[in-house]
JSON list of C-alpha atoms and ligand atoms in Angstrom, two decimals:
[
{"chain": "A", "resi": 1, "resn": "UNK", "atom": "CA", "xyz": [9.76, 65.32, 13.13]},
{"chain": "A", "resi": 2, "resn": "UNK", "atom": "CA", "xyz": [11.51, 63.69, 10.10]},
{"chain": "A", "resi": 3, "resn": "UNK", "atom": "CA", "xyz": [9.09, 60.73, 10.21]},
{"chain": "A", "resi": 4, "resn": "UNK", "atom": "CA", "xyz": [8.91, 60.43, 6.42]},
{"chain": "A", "resi": 5, "resn": "UNK", "atom": "CA", "xyz": [12.72, 60.55, 6.18]},
{"chain": "A", "resi": 6, "resn": "UNK", "atom": "CA", "xyz": [13.01, 57.74, 8.76]},
{"chain": "A", "resi": 7, "resn": "UNK", "atom": "CA", "xyz": [10.51, 55.61, 6.82]},
{"chain": "A", "resi": 8, "resn": "UNK", "atom": "CA", "xyz": [12.45, 56.22, 3.59]},
{"chain": "A", "resi": 9, "resn": "UNK", "atom": "CA", "xyz": [15.69, 55.25, 5.31]},
{"chain": "A", "resi": 10, "resn": "UNK", "atom": "CA", "xyz": [14.10, 52.02, 6.57]},
{"chain": "A", "resi": 11, "resn": "UNK", "atom": "CA", "xyz": [12.79, 51.21, 3.06]},
{"chain": "A", "resi": 12, "resn": "UNK", "atom": "CA", "xyz": [16.27, 51.80, 1.74]},
{"chain": "A", "resi": 13, "resn": "UNK", "atom": "CA", "xyz": [17.79, 49.48, 4.40]},
{"chain": "A", "resi": 14, "resn": "UNK", "atom": "CA", "xyz": [15.21, 46.83, 3.50]},
{"chain": "A", "resi": 15, "resn": "UNK", "atom": "CA", "xyz": [16.11, 47.15, -0.20]},
{"chain": "A", "resi": 16, "resn": "UNK", "atom": "CA", "xyz": [19.79, 46.78, 0.68]},
{"chain": "A", "resi": 17, "resn": "UNK", "atom": "CA", "xyz": [19.01, 43.44, 2.33]},
{"chain": "A", "resi": 18, "resn": "UNK", "atom": "CA", "xyz": [18.32, 44.12, 6.01]},
{"chain": "A", "resi": 19, "resn": "UNK", "atom": "CA", "xyz": [15.59, 41.63, 6.91]},
{"chain": "A", "resi": 20, "resn": "UNK", "atom": "CA", "xyz": [15.28, 41.66, 10.68]},
{"chain": "A", "resi": 21, "resn": "UNK", "atom": "CA", "xyz": [12.01, 43.53, 11.37]},
{"chain": "A", "resi": 22, "resn": "UNK", "atom": "CA", "xyz": [12.98, 44.23, 14.99]},
{"chain": "A", "resi": 23, "resn": "UNK", "atom": "CA", "xyz": [16.13, 45.99, 13.78]},
{"chain": "A", "resi": 24, "resn": "UNK", "atom": "CA", "xyz": [14.19, 47.93, 11.15]},
{"chain": "A", "resi": 25, "resn": "UNK", "atom": "CA", "xyz": [11.61, 49.07, 13.68]},
{"chain": "A", "resi": 26, "resn": "UNK", "atom": "CA", "xyz": [14.39, 50.26, 16.02]},
{"chain": "A", "resi": 27, "resn": "UNK", "atom": "CA", "xyz": [15.50, 52.54, 13.14]},
{"chain": "A", "resi": 28, "resn": "UNK", "atom": "CA", "xyz": [12.03, 54.08, 13.16]},
{"chain": "A", "resi": 29, "resn": "UNK", "atom": "CA", "xyz": [12.23, 54.67, 16.91]},
{"chain": "A", "resi": 30, "resn": "UNK", "atom": "CA", "xyz": [15.70, 56.25, 17.15]},
{"chain": "A", "resi": 31, "resn": "UNK", "atom": "CA", "xyz": [15.80, 59.82, 15.83]},
{"chain": "A", "resi": 32, "resn": "UNK", "atom": "CA", "xyz": [19.17, 59.98, 14.08]},
{"chain": "A", "resi": 33, "resn": "UNK", "atom": "CA", "xyz": [18.93, 63.76, 13.67]},
{"chain": "A", "resi": 34, "resn": "UNK", "atom": "CA", "xyz": [19.42, 64.07, 17.47]},
{"chain": "A", "resi": 35, "resn": "UNK", "atom": "CA", "xyz": [22.76, 62.24, 17.22]},
{"chain": "A", "resi": 36, "resn": "UNK", "atom": "CA", "xyz": [24.43, 64.45, 14.58]},
{"chain": "A", "resi": 37, "resn": "UNK", "atom": "CA", "xyz": [25.79, 68.01, 14.91]},
{"chain": "A", "resi": 38, "resn": "UNK", "atom": "CA", "xyz": [23.20, 70.73, 14.09]},
{"chain": "A", "resi": 39, "resn": "UNK", "atom": "CA", "xyz": [25.01, 71.60, 10.88]},
{"chain": "A", "resi": 40, "resn": "UNK", "atom": "CA", "xyz": [24.46, 68.01, 9.61]},
{"chain": "A", "resi": 41, "resn": "UNK", "atom": "CA", "xyz": [20.83, 67.73, 10.63]},
{"chain": "A", "resi": 42, "resn": "UNK", "atom": "CA", "xyz": [19.43, 67.84, 7.08]},
{"chain": "A", "resi": 43, "resn": "UNK", "atom": "CA", "xyz": [21.65, 64.92, 6.09]},
{"chain": "A", "resi": 44, "resn": "UNK", "atom": "CA", "xyz": [20.78, 62.85, 9.15]},
{"chain": "A", "resi": 45, "resn": "UNK", "atom": "CA", "xyz": [18.57, 60.36, 7.26]},
{"chain": "A", "resi": 46, "resn": "UNK", "atom": "CA", "xyz": [20.86, 59.84, 4.29]},
{"chain": "A", "resi": 47, "resn": "UNK", "atom": "CA", "xyz": [22.52, 56.45, 4.28]},
{"chain": "A", "resi": 48, "resn": "UNK", "atom": "CA", "xyz": [25.98, 57.91, 4.87]},
{"chain": "A", "resi": 49, "resn": "UNK", "atom": "CA", "xyz": [28.50, 58.25, 7.70]},
{"chain": "A", "resi": 50, "resn": "UNK", "atom": "CA", "xyz": [28.72, 61.84, 8.99]},
{"chain": "A", "resi": 51, "resn": "UNK", "atom": "CA", "xyz": [31.35, 63.75, 10.96]},
{"chain": "A", "resi": 52, "resn": "UNK", "atom": "CA", "xyz": [30.53, 64.21, 14.67]},
{"chain": "A", "resi": 53, "resn": "UNK", "atom": "CA", "xyz": [33.61, 66.23, 15.72]},
{"chain": "A", "resi": 54, "resn": "UNK", "atom": "CA", "xyz": [36.93, 65.16, 17.28]},
{"chain": "A", "resi": 55, "resn": "UNK", "atom": "CA", "xyz": [37.84, 63.57, 13.91]},
{"chain": "A", "resi": 56, "resn": "UNK", "atom": "CA", "xyz": [35.19, 60.87, 14.46]},
{"chain": "A", "resi": 57, "resn": "UNK", "atom": "CA", "xyz": [32.05, 59.77, 12.63]},
{"chain": "A", "resi": 58, "resn": "UNK", "atom": "CA", "xyz": [28.56, 58.42, 13.20]},
{"chain": "A", "resi": 59, "resn": "UNK", "atom": "CA", "xyz": [28.56, 55.20, 11.15]},
{"chain": "A", "resi": 60, "resn": "UNK", "atom": "CA", "xyz": [26.50, 54.76, 7.99]},
{"chain": "A", "resi": 61, "resn": "UNK", "atom": "CA", "xyz": [22.96, 53.53, 8.89]},
{"chain": "A", "resi": 62, "resn": "UNK", "atom": "CA", "xyz": [23.36, 50.46, 6.65]},
{"chain": "A", "resi": 63, "resn": "UNK", "atom": "CA", "xyz": [26.52, 49.45, 8.54]},
{"chain": "A", "resi": 64, "resn": "UNK", "atom": "CA", "xyz": [24.79, 49.96, 11.91]},
{"chain": "A", "resi": 65, "resn": "UNK", "atom": "CA", "xyz": [21.80, 47.90, 10.72]},
{"chain": "A", "resi": 66, "resn": "UNK", "atom": "CA", "xyz": [24.00, 45.12, 9.33]},
{"chain": "A", "resi": 67, "resn": "UNK", "atom": "CA", "xyz": [26.16, 44.88, 12.47]},
{"chain": "A", "resi": 68, "resn": "UNK", "atom": "CA", "xyz": [23.02, 44.86, 14.65]},
{"chain": "A", "resi": 69, "resn": "UNK", "atom": "CA", "xyz": [21.43, 42.17, 12.49]},
{"chain": "A", "resi": 70, "resn": "UNK", "atom": "CA", "xyz": [24.60, 40.07, 12.74]},
{"chain": "A", "resi": 71, "resn": "UNK", "atom": "CA", "xyz": [24.71, 40.54, 16.52]},
{"chain": "A", "resi": 72, "resn": "UNK", "atom": "CA", "xyz": [20.96, 39.80, 16.80]},
{"chain": "A", "resi": 73, "resn": "UNK", "atom": "CA", "xyz": [20.52, 41.06, 20.38]},
{"chain": "A", "resi": 74, "resn": "UNK", "atom": "CA", "xyz": [17.53, 39.65, 22.24]},
{"chain": "A", "resi": 75, "resn": "UNK", "atom": "CA", "xyz": [15.66, 41.52, 25.00]},
{"chain": "A", "resi": 76, "resn": "UNK", "atom": "CA", "xyz": [17.76, 41.60, 28.21]},
{"chain": "A", "resi": 77, "resn": "UNK", "atom": "CA", "xyz": [20.91, 40.45, 26.44]},
{"chain": "A", "resi": 78, "resn": "UNK", "atom": "CA", "xyz": [23.95, 42.09, 27.96]},
{"chain": "A", "resi": 79, "resn": "UNK", "atom": "CA", "xyz": [25.78, 43.87, 25.13]},
{"chain": "A", "resi": 80, "resn": "UNK", "atom": "CA", "xyz": [29.14, 45.67, 25.25]},
{"chain": "A", "resi": 81, "resn": "UNK", "atom": "CA", "xyz": [29.79, 48.30, 22.61]},
{"chain": "A", "resi": 82, "resn": "UNK", "atom": "CA", "xyz": [33.29, 49.68, 22.01]},
{"chain": "A", "resi": 83, "resn": "UNK", "atom": "CA", "xyz": [33.25, 53.19, 20.49]},
{"chain": "A", "resi": 84, "resn": "UNK", "atom": "CA", "xyz": [30.18, 55.05, 21.78]},
{"chain": "A", "resi": 85, "resn": "UNK", "atom": "CA", "xyz": [30.75, 58.04, 19.46]},
{"chain": "A", "resi": 86, "resn": "UNK", "atom": "CA", "xyz": [27.41, 59.78, 18.86]},
{"chain": "A", "resi": 87, "resn": "UNK", "atom": "CA", "xyz": [25.51, 57.11, 20.82]},
{"chain": "A", "resi": 88, "resn": "UNK", "atom": "CA", "xyz": [23.37, 56.10, 17.82]},
{"chain": "A", "resi": 89, "resn": "UNK", "atom": "CA", "xyz": [24.40, 52.41, 17.71]},
{"chain": "A", "resi": 90, "resn": "UNK", "atom": "CA", "xyz": [23.94, 52.15, 21.51]},
{"chain": "A", "resi": 91, "resn": "UNK", "atom": "CA", "xyz": [20.46, 53.70, 21.17]},
{"chain": "A", "resi": 92, "resn": "UNK", "atom": "CA", "xyz": [19.48, 51.12, 18.53]},
{"chain": "A", "resi": 93, "resn": "UNK", "atom": "CA", "xyz": [20.63, 48.29, 20.85]},
{"chain": "A", "resi": 94, "resn": "UNK", "atom": "CA", "xyz": [18.74, 49.88, 23.75]},
{"chain": "A", "resi": 95, "resn": "UNK", "atom": "CA", "xyz": [15.54, 50.11, 21.70]},
{"chain": "A", "resi": 96, "resn": "UNK", "atom": "CA", "xyz": [15.93, 46.39, 20.98]},
{"chain": "A", "resi": 97, "resn": "UNK", "atom": "CA", "xyz": [15.67, 45.78, 24.73]},
{"chain": "A", "resi": 98, "resn": "UNK", "atom": "CA", "xyz": [19.34, 44.99, 25.35]},
{"chain": "A", "resi": 99, "resn": "UNK", "atom": "CA", "xyz": [21.21, 46.01, 28.51]},
{"chain": "A", "resi": 100, "resn": "UNK", "atom": "CA", "xyz": [23.82, 48.22, 26.92]},
{"chain": "A", "resi": 101, "resn": "UNK", "atom": "CA", "xyz": [27.34, 48.93, 28.20]},
{"chain": "A", "resi": 102, "resn": "UNK", "atom": "CA", "xyz": [29.35, 51.29, 26.02]},
{"chain": "A", "resi": 103, "resn": "UNK", "atom": "CA", "xyz": [32.90, 52.63, 26.16]},
{"chain": "A", "resi": 104, "resn": "UNK", "atom": "CA", "xyz": [34.30, 55.76, 24.46]},
{"chain": "A", "resi": 105, "resn": "UNK", "atom": "CA", "xyz": [37.92, 56.86, 24.73]},
{"chain": "A", "resi": 106, "resn": "UNK", "atom": "CA", "xyz": [37.40, 60.48, 23.63]},
{"chain": "A", "resi": 107, "resn": "UNK", "atom": "CA", "xyz": [36.38, 62.56, 26.64]},
{"chain": "A", "resi": 108, "resn": "UNK", "atom": "CA", "xyz": [34.56, 65.31, 24.68]},
{"chain": "A", "resi": 109, "resn": "UNK", "atom": "CA", "xyz": [32.41, 62.80, 22.77]},
{"chain": "A", "resi": 110, "resn": "UNK", "atom": "CA", "xyz": [31.83, 60.78, 25.92]},
{"chain": "A", "resi": 111, "resn": "UNK", "atom": "CA", "xyz": [30.55, 63.87, 27.80]},
{"chain": "A", "resi": 112, "resn": "UNK", "atom": "CA", "xyz": [28.34, 65.01, 24.95]},
{"chain": "A", "resi": 113, "resn": "UNK", "atom": "CA", "xyz": [26.77, 61.57, 24.51]},
{"chain": "A", "resi": 114, "resn": "UNK", "atom": "CA", "xyz": [26.20, 60.93, 28.22]},
{"chain": "A", "resi": 115, "resn": "UNK", "atom": "CA", "xyz": [24.19, 64.18, 28.29]},
{"chain": "A", "resi": 116, "resn": "UNK", "atom": "CA", "xyz": [22.16, 63.08, 25.26]},
{"chain": "A", "resi": 117, "resn": "UNK", "atom": "CA", "xyz": [21.37, 59.69, 26.84]},
{"chain": "A", "resi": 118, "resn": "UNK", "atom": "CA", "xyz": [20.19, 61.51, 29.99]},
{"chain": "A", "resi": 119, "resn": "UNK", "atom": "CA", "xyz": [18.01, 63.85, 27.94]},
{"chain": "A", "resi": 120, "resn": "UNK", "atom": "CA", "xyz": [16.45, 60.92, 26.04]},
{"chain": "A", "resi": 121, "resn": "UNK", "atom": "CA", "xyz": [16.09, 58.92, 29.27]},
{"chain": "A", "resi": 122, "resn": "UNK", "atom": "CA", "xyz": [18.14, 56.03, 27.88]},
{"chain": "A", "resi": 123, "resn": "UNK", "atom": "CA", "xyz": [19.46, 53.85, 30.72]},
{"chain": "A", "resi": 124, "resn": "UNK", "atom": "CA", "xyz": [22.78, 52.97, 29.12]},
{"chain": "A", "resi": 125, "resn": "UNK", "atom": "CA", "xyz": [25.94, 52.27, 31.14]},
{"chain": "A", "resi": 126, "resn": "UNK", "atom": "CA", "xyz": [28.78, 54.46, 29.87]},
{"chain": "A", "resi": 127, "resn": "UNK", "atom": "CA", "xyz": [32.49, 54.61, 30.53]},
{"chain": "A", "resi": 128, "resn": "UNK", "atom": "CA", "xyz": [35.32, 56.79, 29.29]},
{"chain": "A", "resi": 129, "resn": "UNK", "atom": "CA", "xyz": [38.39, 54.60, 28.85]},
{"chain": "A", "resi": 130, "resn": "UNK", "atom": "CA", "xyz": [40.34, 52.40, 26.46]},
{"chain": "A", "resi": 131, "resn": "UNK", "atom": "CA", "xyz": [37.74, 49.91, 25.25]},
{"chain": "A", "resi": 132, "resn": "UNK", "atom": "CA", "xyz": [40.31, 47.46, 23.86]},
{"chain": "A", "resi": 133, "resn": "UNK", "atom": "CA", "xyz": [40.61, 46.01, 27.36]},
{"chain": "A", "resi": 134, "resn": "UNK", "atom": "CA", "xyz": [36.83, 45.52, 27.55]},
{"chain": "A", "resi": 135, "resn": "UNK", "atom": "CA", "xyz": [34.78, 46.01, 30.73]},
{"chain": "A", "resi": 136, "resn": "UNK", "atom": "CA", "xyz": [35.41, 43.01, 32.95]},
{"chain": "A", "resi": 137, "resn": "UNK", "atom": "CA", "xyz": [33.15, 44.16, 35.84]},
{"chain": "A", "resi": 138, "resn": "UNK", "atom": "CA", "xyz": [30.00, 43.21, 33.91]},
{"chain": "A", "resi": 139, "resn": "UNK", "atom": "CA", "xyz": [31.38, 40.30, 31.85]},
{"chain": "A", "resi": 140, "resn": "UNK", "atom": "CA", "xyz": [30.47, 37.87, 30.42]},
{"chain": "A", "resi": 141, "resn": "UNK", "atom": "CA", "xyz": [28.45, 39.50, 27.62]},
{"chain": "A", "resi": 142, "resn": "UNK", "atom": "CA", "xyz": [25.94, 37.92, 25.25]},
{"chain": "A", "resi": 143, "resn": "UNK", "atom": "CA", "xyz": [27.42, 40.12, 22.55]},
{"chain": "A", "resi": 144, "resn": "UNK", "atom": "CA", "xyz": [30.26, 42.56, 21.91]},
{"chain": "A", "resi": 145, "resn": "UNK", "atom": "CA", "xyz": [30.14, 45.06, 19.04]},
{"chain": "A", "resi": 146, "resn": "UNK", "atom": "CA", "xyz": [33.16, 47.11, 18.06]},
{"chain": "A", "resi": 147, "resn": "UNK", "atom": "CA", "xyz": [32.50, 50.23, 15.99]},
{"chain": "A", "resi": 148, "resn": "UNK", "atom": "CA", "xyz": [36.11, 51.15, 15.14]},
{"chain": "A", "resi": 149, "resn": "UNK", "atom": "CA", "xyz": [38.58, 49.25, 12.93]},
{"chain": "A", "resi": 150, "resn": "UNK", "atom": "CA", "xyz": [41.07, 47.02, 14.76]},
{"chain": "A", "resi": 151, "resn": "UNK", "atom": "CA", "xyz": [44.39, 45.54, 13.56]},
{"chain": "A", "resi": 152, "resn": "UNK", "atom": "CA", "xyz": [43.43, 42.21, 15.24]},
{"chain": "A", "resi": 153, "resn": "UNK", "atom": "CA", "xyz": [40.88, 40.64, 17.58]},
{"chain": "A", "resi": 154, "resn": "UNK", "atom": "CA", "xyz": [41.74, 41.70, 21.16]},
{"chain": "A", "resi": 155, "resn": "UNK", "atom": "CA", "xyz": [41.95, 38.67, 23.49]},
{"chain": "A", "resi": 156, "resn": "UNK", "atom": "CA", "xyz": [39.94, 40.47, 26.19]},
{"chain": "A", "resi": 157, "resn": "UNK", "atom": "CA", "xyz": [36.87, 40.52, 23.95]},
{"chain": "A", "resi": 158, "resn": "UNK", "atom": "CA", "xyz": [37.07, 36.75, 23.48]},
{"chain": "A", "resi": 159, "resn": "UNK", "atom": "CA", "xyz": [37.47, 36.26, 27.24]},
{"chain": "A", "resi": 160, "resn": "UNK", "atom": "CA", "xyz": [34.59, 38.57, 28.14]},
{"chain": "A", "resi": 161, "resn": "UNK", "atom": "CA", "xyz": [32.13, 36.86, 25.77]},
{"chain": "A", "resi": 162, "resn": "UNK", "atom": "CA", "xyz": [29.66, 34.21, 27.02]},
{"chain": "A", "resi": 163, "resn": "UNK", "atom": "CA", "xyz": [29.83, 30.75, 25.47]},
{"chain": "A", "resi": 164, "resn": "UNK", "atom": "CA", "xyz": [27.30, 31.01, 22.62]},
{"chain": "A", "resi": 165, "resn": "UNK", "atom": "CA", "xyz": [27.87, 34.79, 22.43]},
{"chain": "A", "resi": 166, "resn": "UNK", "atom": "CA", "xyz": [28.90, 36.77, 19.35]},
{"chain": "A", "resi": 167, "resn": "UNK", "atom": "CA", "xyz": [31.60, 39.38, 18.75]},
{"chain": "A", "resi": 168, "resn": "UNK", "atom": "CA", "xyz": [31.21, 41.68, 15.73]},
{"chain": "A", "resi": 169, "resn": "UNK", "atom": "CA", "xyz": [34.43, 43.50, 14.91]},
{"chain": "A", "resi": 170, "resn": "UNK", "atom": "CA", "xyz": [35.94, 45.18, 11.82]},
{"chain": "A", "resi": 171, "resn": "UNK", "atom": "CA", "xyz": [39.53, 43.96, 11.40]},
{"chain": "A", "resi": 172, "resn": "UNK", "atom": "CA", "xyz": [42.11, 45.09, 8.86]},
{"chain": "A", "resi": 173, "resn": "UNK", "atom": "CA", "xyz": [44.42, 48.00, 8.12]},
{"chain": "A", "resi": 174, "resn": "UNK", "atom": "CA", "xyz": [43.64, 51.67, 8.74]},
{"chain": "A", "resi": 175, "resn": "UNK", "atom": "CA", "xyz": [41.79, 52.11, 5.42]},
{"chain": "A", "resi": 176, "resn": "UNK", "atom": "CA", "xyz": [39.92, 48.85, 4.87]},
{"chain": "A", "resi": 177, "resn": "UNK", "atom": "CA", "xyz": [38.55, 46.16, 7.10]},
{"chain": "A", "resi": 178, "resn": "UNK", "atom": "CA", "xyz": [36.54, 42.97, 6.90]},
{"chain": "A", "resi": 179, "resn": "UNK", "atom": "CA", "xyz": [33.72, 42.44, 9.38]},
{"chain": "A", "resi": 180, "resn": "UNK", "atom": "CA", "xyz": [34.50, 39.42, 11.55]},
{"chain": "A", "resi": 181, "resn": "UNK", "atom": "CA", "xyz": [31.64, 37.57, 13.16]},
{"chain": "A", "resi": 182, "resn": "UNK", "atom": "CA", "xyz": [33.20, 35.58, 15.99]},
{"chain": "A", "resi": 183, "resn": "UNK", "atom": "CA", "xyz": [31.05, 33.02, 17.82]},
{"chain": "A", "resi": 184, "resn": "UNK", "atom": "CA", "xyz": [32.30, 31.55, 21.11]},
{"chain": "A", "resi": 185, "resn": "UNK", "atom": "CA", "xyz": [31.71, 27.81, 20.93]},
{"chain": "A", "resi": 186, "resn": "UNK", "atom": "CA", "xyz": [33.49, 26.92, 24.18]},
{"chain": "A", "resi": 187, "resn": "UNK", "atom": "CA", "xyz": [36.02, 28.65, 26.46]},
{"chain": "A", "resi": 188, "resn": "UNK", "atom": "CA", "xyz": [38.81, 28.14, 23.95]},
{"chain": "A", "resi": 189, "resn": "UNK", "atom": "CA", "xyz": [36.97, 27.44, 20.68]},
{"chain": "A", "resi": 190, "resn": "UNK", "atom": "CA", "xyz": [35.67, 30.12, 18.31]},
{"chain": "A", "resi": 191, "resn": "UNK", "atom": "CA", "xyz": [34.17, 30.07, 14.84]},
{"chain": "A", "resi": 192, "resn": "UNK", "atom": "CA", "xyz": [34.84, 33.05, 12.59]},
{"chain": "A", "resi": 193, "resn": "UNK", "atom": "CA", "xyz": [32.96, 34.27, 9.52]},
{"chain": "A", "resi": 194, "resn": "UNK", "atom": "CA", "xyz": [33.83, 37.35, 7.45]},
{"chain": "A", "resi": 195, "resn": "UNK", "atom": "CA", "xyz": [32.09, 39.98, 5.34]},
{"chain": "A", "resi": 196, "resn": "UNK", "atom": "CA", "xyz": [34.00, 42.55, 3.26]},
{"chain": "A", "resi": 197, "resn": "UNK", "atom": "CA", "xyz": [34.56, 45.46, 2.96]},
{"chain": "A", "resi": 198, "resn": "UNK", "atom": "CA", "xyz": [34.31, 48.35, 5.41]},
{"chain": "A", "resi": 199, "resn": "UNK", "atom": "CA", "xyz": [36.12, 51.57, 6.30]},
{"chain": "A", "resi": 200, "resn": "UNK", "atom": "CA", "xyz": [35.99, 52.50, 9.98]},
{"chain": "A", "resi": 201, "resn": "UNK", "atom": "CA", "xyz": [37.97, 55.05, 11.97]},
{"chain": "A", "resi": 202, "resn": "UNK", "atom": "CA", "xyz": [40.77, 53.29, 13.88]},
{"chain": "A", "resi": 203, "resn": "UNK", "atom": "CA", "xyz": [40.35, 51.56, 17.24]},
{"chain": "A", "resi": 204, "resn": "UNK", "atom": "CA", "xyz": [43.12, 53.20, 19.26]},
{"chain": "A", "resi": 205, "resn": "UNK", "atom": "CA", "xyz": [44.42, 51.63, 22.44]},
{"chain": "A", "resi": 206, "resn": "UNK", "atom": "CA", "xyz": [46.48, 49.01, 24.22]},
{"chain": "A", "resi": 207, "resn": "UNK", "atom": "CA", "xyz": [45.18, 46.16, 22.03]},
{"chain": "A", "resi": 208, "resn": "UNK", "atom": "CA", "xyz": [44.32, 48.31, 19.00]},
{"chain": "A", "resi": 209, "resn": "UNK", "atom": "CA", "xyz": [46.30, 50.83, 16.93]},
{"chain": "A", "resi": 210, "resn": "UNK", "atom": "CA", "xyz": [48.89, 52.81, 18.87]},
{"chain": "A", "resi": 211, "resn": "UNK", "atom": "CA", "xyz": [48.28, 56.56, 19.18]},
{"chain": "A", "resi": 212, "resn": "UNK", "atom": "CA", "xyz": [50.94, 58.61, 17.32]},
{"chain": "B", "resi": 1, "resn": "SAM", "atom": "N1", "xyz": [29.05, 53.68, 17.51]},
{"chain": "B", "resi": 1, "resn": "SAM", "atom": "C1", "xyz": [29.31, 55.02, 17.11]},
{"chain": "B", "resi": 1, "resn": "SAM", "atom": "C2", "xyz": [28.05, 55.76, 16.72]},
{"chain": "B", "resi": 1, "resn": "SAM", "atom": "O1", "xyz": [26.97, 55.13, 16.69]},
{"chain": "B", "resi": 1, "resn": "SAM", "atom": "O2", "xyz": [28.12, 56.96, 16.47]},
{"chain": "B", "resi": 1, "resn": "SAM", "atom": "C3", "xyz": [30.36, 55.07, 16.01]},
{"chain": "B", "resi": 1, "resn": "SAM", "atom": "C4", "xyz": [31.48, 55.95, 16.39]},
{"chain": "B", "resi": 1, "resn": "SAM", "atom": "S1", "xyz": [32.94, 56.03, 15.47]},
{"chain": "B", "resi": 1, "resn": "SAM", "atom": "C5", "xyz": [32.77, 55.15, 13.99]},
{"chain": "B", "resi": 1, "resn": "SAM", "atom": "C6", "xyz": [34.06, 55.06, 16.46]},
{"chain": "B", "resi": 1, "resn": "SAM", "atom": "C7", "xyz": [34.32, 55.58, 17.86]},
{"chain": "B", "resi": 1, "resn": "SAM", "atom": "O3", "xyz": [35.27, 54.71, 18.50]},
{"chain": "B", "resi": 1, "resn": "SAM", "atom": "C8", "xyz": [34.93, 56.98, 17.94]},
{"chain": "B", "resi": 1, "resn": "SAM", "atom": "O4", "xyz": [34.09, 57.80, 18.71]},
{"chain": "B", "resi": 1, "resn": "SAM", "atom": "C9", "xyz": [36.29, 56.75, 18.64]},
{"chain": "B", "resi": 1, "resn": "SAM", "atom": "O5", "xyz": [36.68, 57.82, 19.48]},
{"chain": "B", "resi": 1, "resn": "SAM", "atom": "C10", "xyz": [36.02, 55.48, 19.40]},
{"chain": "B", "resi": 1, "resn": "SAM", "atom": "N2", "xyz": [37.20, 54.70, 19.79]},
{"chain": "B", "resi": 1, "resn": "SAM", "atom": "C11", "xyz": [38.33, 54.46, 19.09]},
{"chain": "B", "resi": 1, "resn": "SAM", "atom": "N3", "xyz": [39.16, 53.69, 19.81]},
{"chain": "B", "resi": 1, "resn": "SAM", "atom": "C12", "xyz": [38.54, 53.42, 20.99]},
{"chain": "B", "resi": 1, "resn": "SAM", "atom": "C13", "xyz": [38.88, 52.67, 22.15]},
{"chain": "B", "resi": 1, "resn": "SAM", "atom": "N4", "xyz": [40.05, 52.02, 22.28]},
{"chain": "B", "resi": 1, "resn": "SAM", "atom": "N5", "xyz": [37.98, 52.62, 23.16]},
{"chain": "B", "resi": 1, "resn": "SAM", "atom": "C14", "xyz": [36.80, 53.26, 23.08]},
{"chain": "B", "resi": 1, "resn": "SAM", "atom": "N6", "xyz": [36.43, 54.00, 22.02]},
{"chain": "B", "resi": 1, "resn": "SAM", "atom": "C15", "xyz": [37.29, 54.07, 20.99]}
]
């Protein structure tokens, strides 16, 4: 179902500059229409963010593809995702062979997505909590990907990253962020590159935006 639409989406991602063939083929494998509310199903393969309830969104496919390409997860890499949402980004990482750990703070979304992962037989470790403190039990990670906009880079993410690992995180104000690509060079040395400009829902928590 929707095979042609998935192929068109992948062609569109390729035209927009996504080059990693492994990432592009993961977009053919993951059925985005299963990750959006029924009412949105006909828009599932448009390159746009869509509402998923609870005031949250499934990110735009191009943004997911770009962040995944920047992270470049290899098979068996341990990857921590903050902001499970619909589960789509986690599913892409899983299809790339990564061991995925994902945290969602919203209980309704968490419940809904855990059920979907079970239905699709995705072995993804899930947790409902404040992701800004990370998930120390399984650290260090080869990569950490944050899918909500943060006011700064939480220290816990830097600590829980392996040396040589990469953290991809949108940082800025509540309306606009730049994508930071943070590489851990040694325990206390990091290199940071930036790409502008993005608009994510806020990362809310102890080391993110404070809930009103
Ligand atoms: N990766 C998601 C996907 O593929 O659908 C994108 C979801 S949305 C852009 C960002 C998610 O981050 C929302 O579901 C939101 O509830 C969640 N979030 C915000 N702050 C969080 C936090 N401190 N810990 C965990 N999740 C958080």
